[in-house]
Amino acid sequence: MADLAHTAITHLKGVGDALAEKLAKLSIVTLQDLLFHLPLRYQDRTRITPIGALFAGQDAVVEGAVISASVLMGRRRSLLVKLQDGSGTIGLRFYFFNQSQKNSFIKGARVRCFGDVRAGASGLELYHPEYRIIADDKIMPVEQTLTPIYPTTEGLTQQRLRQLVEQTLGLLSSHNLPDYLPTNLIEHYDLGDLREAICYLHHPPPDANAQLLAEGKHWAQKRLIFEELLSHQLSLQRLREQIRSQSAIAIVHSTKLVPDYLKQLPFSPTQAQQRVVQEVTYDLGMPLPMLRLVQGDVGAGKTVVAALSALPVIEAGYQVALMAPTEILAEQHFLTFQRWFEPLGIKVAWLAGKLKGKARQNALTDIAEGAAMVIGTHALFQRDVFFKQLALVIIDEQHRFGVEQRLALRDKSVDGLFLPHQLIMTATPIPRTLAMSAYADLDTSILDELPPGRTPVSTVVLPDSRRPEVITRVQQACKEGKQAYWVCTLIEESEELTCQAAETTFTELSELLQGVSIGLIHGRMKANEKVALMQRFKEGELQLLVATTVIEVGVDVPNASLMIIENPERLGLAQLHQLRGRVGRGQAESFCLLLYHAPLSRIAQERLSIMRETNDGFIIAEKDLEIRGPGEVLGTRQTGLLQFKVADLMRDSDLLPDIREATQELLENHKESIDLLLDRWVANRERYGQV
Ligand code: ADP
Ligand code: MG
């Protein structure tokens, strides 16, 4: 019997090269790929809703008789068709229409339409609904099943995709779709039948529970989610195995640089820092590549851990690269490491994307000639960057990077023989159980102690009607020699608007706060301007820094003890926690004022009160998970997590312990299933195959 995994999509009737090309954009090449291309959501077209029972936000099938059809001139010319069905009236609104379309809505004609209901100018309206005008005596049946909506690509309609899936489901009787999960595992976790699950999801029966499906909690979904998460774990384990089967340079203990560095450091490392550094140096001593994640809350002192990890490598004569997610943070690390390392005779080099021309050439030369400590942004991983002998890569604030970048490192090996050791550092923007799954290829160290003498940041939540008081408070603080951040948050995803808002705030505060030296920093400024500004703030020349969230990650100015965040309701908990972590880094008592704009949604209220109640990143991460609705996915931008077809790491986190157990079971007893599962589930799997 032919296997769907090996049957090309062109096997289907009506699929030629052009269509196959479009499908390939969705990673659909075989019939198996098509069957595992699952609906994003469902529409319920199985019944007609009386107009009087409609509410805004609902998808609905409506049927009624035309009362009127008129062209309205308003801000935009539109066609408004009024329908009634005895229970009420509703408007159909079209912005794109032609005369014959208008004429077809004859008074009294019966119209069946489908669309989402909104509150419009004429009351409830359907915007650009799909519709059919029904011939007088005809009875038109409704759909028998929920209608699946698939992820698609330009030029490929839902209709077409549905037909192709139908055709393929029809082949299930004559073709093989093997279940790669071992029977004992399916029984143990009560997973149900694979084919049944696939058929159900493409074609839910009329009585399907739409609510369960929308929440991703239906057994058929769980069956596939389980398989997908399992495959993902296996791919990370495979990646780990492949990296660990390579060689790395074994680094001996430092006898000179580490003691010298500690001597000049104005404090001694915490117990936790010492323990983590020990774990790292143990790994570095092995002739195979370290893959270690350090999780430590904001302000726990990860930079010192980075330095103490780098020094033995440098002492052994090799290079270390430190990569940061933003230019500001990279520059700050550069200055810190210069201050720490240059007195020890270590050359520190710097590379960022915005470095151009001669400066860039010089940096590249330094790196190629073996500058011991190289600091930069992801620009470090570009193809034209050649290291002389890179033996350790440190990635700061990993949640900003994807697996992609981790993989790109493989090109930077020494003499093509030795892979660099990898140390990945992150604050905890996602709960630990989740992190363990997202980073299943890494060993973990936990930095669970803050340096001594820190007082927790006191957080106050205020409506922005109290802004004038807050401004007075900032003035007072600056008079006392303290430093403050004033953070303007993102406006509607528009960096442009946000920068403008920061500029306006800067001008306004400059007028109101006479005698206070104020700086402005935002994403639209040139890299060197930003860096110069941060430097002036760090040196205390500026007392108040008006900023966008460009300062969110990693910035360290211990004297800053006051932070105002405007419209904190626009930010997620993880981001607020990161931002607030910019204060409370020194000895002074620190404050964070969250200046919200009323009214607050329930979720925003919850978020802000959590911020007021705790400074603990772990708790914040757990709470974040609790209050997120199931549909709200933690985006890849924030987490660097892989994209899934059906799974959602946040929503499905309750499955993770089982998944880990099952991963182990497959690795130990069912190795033959692994490749087959990866082939089915993990897109671009070839990347994982090559080291
Ligand atoms: P993060 O973990 O957020 O990256 P940093 O490395 O920026 O934290 O450290 C935060 C601040 O704490 C820095 O000013 C750093 O110099 C200071 N610091 C780090 N370790 C110690 C320590 N053991 N004792 C006192 N201060 C420390
Ligand atoms: Mg840091």
PDB file of C-alpha atoms and ligand atoms in Angstrom, residues 299 302-303 329 332-333 396-397 425 553-555 582 585, ligand 2:
ATOM      1  CA  GLY A 299      19.989  42.003  38.363  1.00  0.00           C
ATOM      2  CA  LYS A 302      25.007  37.385  35.008  1.00  0.00           C
ATOM      3  CA  THR A 303      27.683  39.629  33.511  1.00  0.00           C
ATOM      4  CA  LEU A 329      23.368  46.364  25.607  1.00  0.00           C
ATOM      5  CA  GLN A 332      27.397  48.561  27.544  1.00  0.00           C
ATOM      6  CA  HIS A 333      28.995  45.135  27.766  1.00  0.00           C
ATOM      7  CA  ASP A 396      23.160  37.180  26.678  1.00  0.00           C
ATOM      8  CA  GLU A 397      19.398  37.409  27.091  1.00  0.00           C
ATOM      9  CA  MET A 425      22.189  33.527  29.692  1.00  0.00           C
ATOM     10  CA  VAL A 553      17.094  44.648  28.390  1.00  0.00           C
ATOM     11  CA  GLY A 554      20.288  44.523  30.376  1.00  0.00           C
ATOM     12  CA  VAL A 555      21.031  48.212  30.854  1.00  0.00           C
ATOM     13  CA  ARG A 582      16.833  48.692  35.344  1.00  0.00           C
ATOM     14  CA  ARG A 585      20.644  47.715  41.087  1.00  0.00           C
TER      15      ARG A 585
HETATM   16 MG    MG B   2      22.448  41.335  31.958  1.00  0.00          MG
END
